[in-house]
Coordinates of C-alpha atoms in Angstrom, one line a residue:
X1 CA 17.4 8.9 -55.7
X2 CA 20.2 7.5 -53.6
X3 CA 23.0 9.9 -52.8
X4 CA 21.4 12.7 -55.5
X5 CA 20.6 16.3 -54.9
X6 CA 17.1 17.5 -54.5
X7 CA 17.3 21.5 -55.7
X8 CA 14.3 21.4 -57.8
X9 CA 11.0 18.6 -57.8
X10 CA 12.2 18.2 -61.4
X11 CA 15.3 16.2 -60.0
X12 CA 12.6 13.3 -59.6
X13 CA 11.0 11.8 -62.3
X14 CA 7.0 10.8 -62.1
X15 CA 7.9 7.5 -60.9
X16 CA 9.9 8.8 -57.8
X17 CA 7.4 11.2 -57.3
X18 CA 5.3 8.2 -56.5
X19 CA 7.4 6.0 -54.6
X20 CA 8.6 9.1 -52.3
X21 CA 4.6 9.8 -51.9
X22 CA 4.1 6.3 -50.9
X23 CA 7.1 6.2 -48.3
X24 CA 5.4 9.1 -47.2
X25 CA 1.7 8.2 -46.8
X26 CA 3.1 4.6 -45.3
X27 CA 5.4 6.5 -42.7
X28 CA 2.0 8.4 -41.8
X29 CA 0.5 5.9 -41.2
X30 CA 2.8 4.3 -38.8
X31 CA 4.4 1.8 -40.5
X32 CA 7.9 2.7 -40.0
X33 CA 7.9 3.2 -36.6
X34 CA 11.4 1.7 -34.9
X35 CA 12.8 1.9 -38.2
X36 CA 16.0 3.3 -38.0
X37 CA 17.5 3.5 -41.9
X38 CA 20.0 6.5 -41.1
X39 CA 21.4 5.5 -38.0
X40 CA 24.7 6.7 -37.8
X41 CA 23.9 9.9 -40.3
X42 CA 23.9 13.5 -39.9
X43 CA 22.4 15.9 -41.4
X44 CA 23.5 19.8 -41.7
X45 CA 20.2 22.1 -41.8
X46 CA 21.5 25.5 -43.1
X47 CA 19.2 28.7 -42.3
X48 CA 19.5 31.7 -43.9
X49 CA 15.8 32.3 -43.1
X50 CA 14.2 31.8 -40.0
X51 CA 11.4 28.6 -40.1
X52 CA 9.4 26.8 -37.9
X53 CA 8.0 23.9 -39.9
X54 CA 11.3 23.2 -41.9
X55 CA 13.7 23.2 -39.1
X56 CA 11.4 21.4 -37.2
X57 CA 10.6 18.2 -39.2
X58 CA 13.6 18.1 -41.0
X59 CA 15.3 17.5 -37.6
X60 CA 12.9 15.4 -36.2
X61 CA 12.7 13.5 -39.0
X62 CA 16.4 12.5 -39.1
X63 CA 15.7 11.8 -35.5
X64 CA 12.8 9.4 -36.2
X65 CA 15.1 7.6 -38.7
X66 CA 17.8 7.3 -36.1
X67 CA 19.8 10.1 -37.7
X68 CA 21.0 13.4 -36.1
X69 CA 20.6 16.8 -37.5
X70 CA 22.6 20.0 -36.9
X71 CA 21.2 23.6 -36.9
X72 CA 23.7 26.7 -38.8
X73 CA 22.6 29.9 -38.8
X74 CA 23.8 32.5 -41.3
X75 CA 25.0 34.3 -38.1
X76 CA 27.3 31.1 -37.4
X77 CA 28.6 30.2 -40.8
X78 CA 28.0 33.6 -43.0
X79 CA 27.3 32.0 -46.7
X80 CA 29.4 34.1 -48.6
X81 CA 30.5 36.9 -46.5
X82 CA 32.7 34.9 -43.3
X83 CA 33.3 32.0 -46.1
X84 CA 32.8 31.5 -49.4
X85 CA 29.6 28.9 -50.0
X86 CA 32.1 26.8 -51.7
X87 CA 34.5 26.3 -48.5
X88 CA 31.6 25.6 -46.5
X89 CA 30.3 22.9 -48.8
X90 CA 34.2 21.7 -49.1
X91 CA 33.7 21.3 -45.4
X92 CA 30.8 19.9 -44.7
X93 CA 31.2 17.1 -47.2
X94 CA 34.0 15.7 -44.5
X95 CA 31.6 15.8 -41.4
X96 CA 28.6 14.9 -42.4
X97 CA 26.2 13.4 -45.1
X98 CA 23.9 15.3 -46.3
X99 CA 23.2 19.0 -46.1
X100 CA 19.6 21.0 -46.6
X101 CA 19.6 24.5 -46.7
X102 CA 16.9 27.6 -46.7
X103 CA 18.9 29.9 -47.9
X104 CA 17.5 33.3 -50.4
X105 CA 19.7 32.0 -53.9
X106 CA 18.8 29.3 -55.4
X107 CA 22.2 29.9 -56.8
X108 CA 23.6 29.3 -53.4
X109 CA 22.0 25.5 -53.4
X110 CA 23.6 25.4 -56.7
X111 CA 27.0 26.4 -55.3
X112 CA 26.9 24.1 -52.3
X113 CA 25.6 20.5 -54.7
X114 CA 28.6 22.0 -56.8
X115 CA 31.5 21.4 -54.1
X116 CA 29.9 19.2 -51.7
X117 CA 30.2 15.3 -52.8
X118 CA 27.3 14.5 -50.6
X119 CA 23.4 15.1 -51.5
X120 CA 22.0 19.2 -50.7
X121 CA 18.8 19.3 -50.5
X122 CA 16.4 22.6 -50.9
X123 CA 14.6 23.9 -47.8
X124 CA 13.5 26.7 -49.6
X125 CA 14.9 29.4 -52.1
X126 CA 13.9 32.7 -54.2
X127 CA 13.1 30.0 -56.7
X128 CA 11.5 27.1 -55.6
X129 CA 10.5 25.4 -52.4
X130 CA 10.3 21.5 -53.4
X131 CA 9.8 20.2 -50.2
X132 CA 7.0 21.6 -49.3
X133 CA 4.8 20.6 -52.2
X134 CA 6.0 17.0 -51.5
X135 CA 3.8 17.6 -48.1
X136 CA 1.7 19.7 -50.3
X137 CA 1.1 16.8 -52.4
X138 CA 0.8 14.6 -49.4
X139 CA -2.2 16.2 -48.5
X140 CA -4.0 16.3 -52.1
X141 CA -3.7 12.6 -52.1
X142 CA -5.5 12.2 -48.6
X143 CA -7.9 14.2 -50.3
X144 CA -8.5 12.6 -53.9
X145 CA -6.5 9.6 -53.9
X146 CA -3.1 9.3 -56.1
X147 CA -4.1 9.8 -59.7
X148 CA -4.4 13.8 -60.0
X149 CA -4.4 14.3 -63.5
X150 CA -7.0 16.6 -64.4
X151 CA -7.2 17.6 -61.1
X152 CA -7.6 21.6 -60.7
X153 CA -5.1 23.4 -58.4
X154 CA -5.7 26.7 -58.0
X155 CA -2.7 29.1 -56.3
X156 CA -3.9 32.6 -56.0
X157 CA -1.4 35.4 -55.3
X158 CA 2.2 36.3 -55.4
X159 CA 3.9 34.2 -58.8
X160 CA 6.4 33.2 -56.0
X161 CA 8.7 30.2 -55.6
X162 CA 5.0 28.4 -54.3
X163 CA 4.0 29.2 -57.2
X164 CA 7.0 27.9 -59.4
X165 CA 6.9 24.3 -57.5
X166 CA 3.3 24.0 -58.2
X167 CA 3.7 24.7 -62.1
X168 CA 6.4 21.8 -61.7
X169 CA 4.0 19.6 -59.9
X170 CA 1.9 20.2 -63.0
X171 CA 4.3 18.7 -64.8
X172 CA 5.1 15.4 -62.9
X173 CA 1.4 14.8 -61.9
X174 CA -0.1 16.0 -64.7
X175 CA -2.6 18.2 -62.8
X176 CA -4.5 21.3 -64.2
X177 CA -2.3 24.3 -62.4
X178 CA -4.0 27.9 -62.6
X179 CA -1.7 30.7 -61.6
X180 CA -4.2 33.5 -60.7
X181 CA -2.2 36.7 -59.8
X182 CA -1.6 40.5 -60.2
X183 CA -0.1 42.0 -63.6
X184 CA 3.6 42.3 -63.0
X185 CA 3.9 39.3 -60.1
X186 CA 3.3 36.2 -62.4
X187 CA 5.6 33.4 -61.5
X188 CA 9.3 32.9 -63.3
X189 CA 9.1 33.6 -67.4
X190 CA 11.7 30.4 -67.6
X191 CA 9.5 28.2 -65.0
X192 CA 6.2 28.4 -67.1
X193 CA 8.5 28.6 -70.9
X194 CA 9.6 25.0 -69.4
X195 CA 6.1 23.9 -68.4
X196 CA 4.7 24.9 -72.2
X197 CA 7.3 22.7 -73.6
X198 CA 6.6 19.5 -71.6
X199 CA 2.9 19.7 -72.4
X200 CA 2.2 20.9 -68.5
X201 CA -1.9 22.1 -68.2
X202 CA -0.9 25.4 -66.9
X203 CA -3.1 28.6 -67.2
X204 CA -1.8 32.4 -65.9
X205 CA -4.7 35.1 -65.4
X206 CA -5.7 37.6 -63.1
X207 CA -9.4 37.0 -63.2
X208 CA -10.7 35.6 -59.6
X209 CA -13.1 33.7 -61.2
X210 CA -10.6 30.7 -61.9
X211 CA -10.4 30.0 -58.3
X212 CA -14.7 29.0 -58.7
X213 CA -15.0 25.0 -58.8
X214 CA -11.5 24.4 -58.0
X215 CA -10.1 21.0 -56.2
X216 CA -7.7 22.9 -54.2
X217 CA -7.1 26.2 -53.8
X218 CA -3.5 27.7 -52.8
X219 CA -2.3 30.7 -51.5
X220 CA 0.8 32.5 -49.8
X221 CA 2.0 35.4 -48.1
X222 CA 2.2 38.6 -50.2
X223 CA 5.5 39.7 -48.8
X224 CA 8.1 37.1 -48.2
X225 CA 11.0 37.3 -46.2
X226 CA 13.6 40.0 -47.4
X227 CA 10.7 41.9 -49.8
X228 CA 9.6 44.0 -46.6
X229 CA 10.4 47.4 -48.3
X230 CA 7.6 47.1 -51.1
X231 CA 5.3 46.0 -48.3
X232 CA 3.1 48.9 -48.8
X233 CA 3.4 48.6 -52.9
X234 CA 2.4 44.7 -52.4
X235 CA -0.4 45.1 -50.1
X236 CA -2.2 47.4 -53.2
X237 CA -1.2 45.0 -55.9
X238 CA -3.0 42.2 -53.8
X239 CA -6.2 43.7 -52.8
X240 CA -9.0 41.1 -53.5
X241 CA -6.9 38.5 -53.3
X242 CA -7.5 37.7 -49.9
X243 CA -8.9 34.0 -50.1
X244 CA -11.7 34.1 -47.1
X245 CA -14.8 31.7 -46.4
X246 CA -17.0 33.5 -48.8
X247 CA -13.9 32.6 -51.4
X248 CA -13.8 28.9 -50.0
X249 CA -17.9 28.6 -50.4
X250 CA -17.3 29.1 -54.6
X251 CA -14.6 25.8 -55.0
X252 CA -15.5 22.3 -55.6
X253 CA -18.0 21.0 -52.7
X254 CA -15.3 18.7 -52.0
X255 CA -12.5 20.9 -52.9
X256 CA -9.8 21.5 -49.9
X257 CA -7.8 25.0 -49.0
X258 CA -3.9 24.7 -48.1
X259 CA -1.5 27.4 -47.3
X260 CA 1.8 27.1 -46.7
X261 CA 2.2 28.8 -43.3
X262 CA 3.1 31.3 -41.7
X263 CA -0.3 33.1 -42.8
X264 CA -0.2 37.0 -42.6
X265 CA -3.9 36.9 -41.2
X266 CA -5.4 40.7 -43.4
X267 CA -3.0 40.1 -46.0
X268 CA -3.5 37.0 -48.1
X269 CA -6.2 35.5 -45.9
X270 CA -8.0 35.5 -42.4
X271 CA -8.2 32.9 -39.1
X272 CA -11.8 32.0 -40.4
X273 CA -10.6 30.5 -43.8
X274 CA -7.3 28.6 -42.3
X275 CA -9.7 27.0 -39.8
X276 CA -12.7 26.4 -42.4
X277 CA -14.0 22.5 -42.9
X278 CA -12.2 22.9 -46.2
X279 CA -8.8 24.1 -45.1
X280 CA -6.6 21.0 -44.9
X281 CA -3.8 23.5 -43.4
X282 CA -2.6 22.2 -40.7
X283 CA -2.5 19.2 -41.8
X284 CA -0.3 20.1 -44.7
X285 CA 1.9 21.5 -42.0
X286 CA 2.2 17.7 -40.1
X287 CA 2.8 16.2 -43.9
X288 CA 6.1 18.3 -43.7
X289 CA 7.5 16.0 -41.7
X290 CA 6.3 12.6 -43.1
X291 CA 7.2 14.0 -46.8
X292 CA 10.9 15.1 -45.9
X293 CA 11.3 12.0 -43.9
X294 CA 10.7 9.6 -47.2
X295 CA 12.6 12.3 -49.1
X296 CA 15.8 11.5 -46.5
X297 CA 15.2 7.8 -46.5
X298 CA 15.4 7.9 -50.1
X299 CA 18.2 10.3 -50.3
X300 CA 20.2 9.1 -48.0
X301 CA 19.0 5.4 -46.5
X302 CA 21.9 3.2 -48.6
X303 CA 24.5 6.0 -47.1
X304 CA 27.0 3.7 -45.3
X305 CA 28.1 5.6 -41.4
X306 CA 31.9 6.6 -41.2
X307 CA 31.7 6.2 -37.8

């Protein structure tokens, strides 16, 4: 994966799936500590959304590689309104090497791989959120062990860019994904049209029984960042698809509980299900960092320093 883009899971094949997994369960475990691969690189981290867990590990990660990150705020760089994305990339590309942005367009990823010569990786967008289900994936493993396949994972709620990454997950790891939401919020038409073709296990419904006997079930908040004004028409849409204890007490006796974070506690689930024996949560949330640092390392770890 040296010196690509990351905009979609889909830029990896299985077998770099794996080997990023690996870097990932081995730097969890300690074995890269003192390891410096990107000393001497830098890293912009682009926000158009505000984040906690992104920001966070991907700039200590670069720090634990011997990297550096830099924070840009919308406020500071205004994607498309101050200067257009493709100036910014054209920019960039002659400071520093390598660029990850959470940003609302996926187009906007797009725009930046398109006129930046140096690898843009995807924080989040509309559209997908790859990183996180490399942590997400992280986590499953701890739980089952690497081979997945037949595996049910169960994402209940909004057919958001969650829910678009896991249908590709389905793809590369050859896990059953159920998509178990409200008529009129499945997940993108062109997202699951792709799945169908490559042979993906994927089911869409809106019955709540699918989540009984699953390996792991899913779920996200209702109303993401910028959908605040159909708050109200949301919160109806979703009503019993709150996942609580009683809902955790009808998976697999084994089966674990992640969620993304932050949790709306009311909306899409309560305090007593993200700190249930089954909720693997928060560790999910420490696998962001170990996941994003073996994406880096693979991304950008044969990246000679200018300086």
């Amino acid at each position: 994966m040296a010196g690509r883009d990351f905009l979609s899971n889909l830029d990896m094949t299985p077998q770099e799936l794996r080997t990023v997994l690996d870097t990932a369960h081995s730097m969890k475990r300690g074995e890269w500590r003192g390891v410096k691969p990107l000393s001497g690189l830098s890293l912009a981290l682009i926000f158009e959304k505000a984040s906690l867990r992104t920001r966070t590990t991907f700039d200590v990660g670069m720090y634990q590689l011997g990297g550096h990150a830099i924070t840009l705020s919308n406020a500071e760089i205004g994607l498309g309104t101050r200067e257009r994305v493709s100036d910014v990339a054209r920019n960039l590309e002659r400071w520093v090497d390598g660029v990850m942005g959470r940003v609302y367009l996926q187009q906007t990823l797009h725009e930046l791989a398109d006129h930046a010569a140096i690898p843009v990786i995807n924080g989040l967008s509309d559209m997908l959120h790859p990183a996180q289900l490399l942590a997400d994936y992280q986590t499953i493993e701890q739980a089952f062990g690497p081979d997945l396949r037949g595996r049910r994972v169960v994402y209940i709620g909004d057919g958001n860019n969650l829910a678009n990454s896991h249908i590709h997950l389905g793809i590369l790891t050859g896990t059953d994904v159920t998509i178990v939401t409200p008529v009129g919020y499945e997940p993108n038409g062109s997202v699951l049209l792709d799945a169908v073709r490559r042979g993906a296990n994927v089911t869409l419904t809106n019955d709540l029984g699918a989540v009984e006997g699953a390996d792991v079930l899913y779920t996200d908040v209702w109303i993401s960042m910028g959908q605040e004004a159909e708050a109200d028409i949301r919160r109806r849409a979703f009503r019993g698809y709150q996942v609580t204890p009683a809902m955790l007490d009808t998976i697999a006796p084994d089966g674990i509980f992640l969620h993304c974070l932050p949790a709306h506690y009311g909306e899409e689930t309560v305090p007593e299900a993200t700190e249930h024996p089954k909720s693997r949560v928060f560790d999910q949330a420490e696998n962001r960092l170990h996941a994003q640092k073996a994406l880096l390392y693979h991304v950008m770890g044969e990246m000679t320093p200018r300086w």
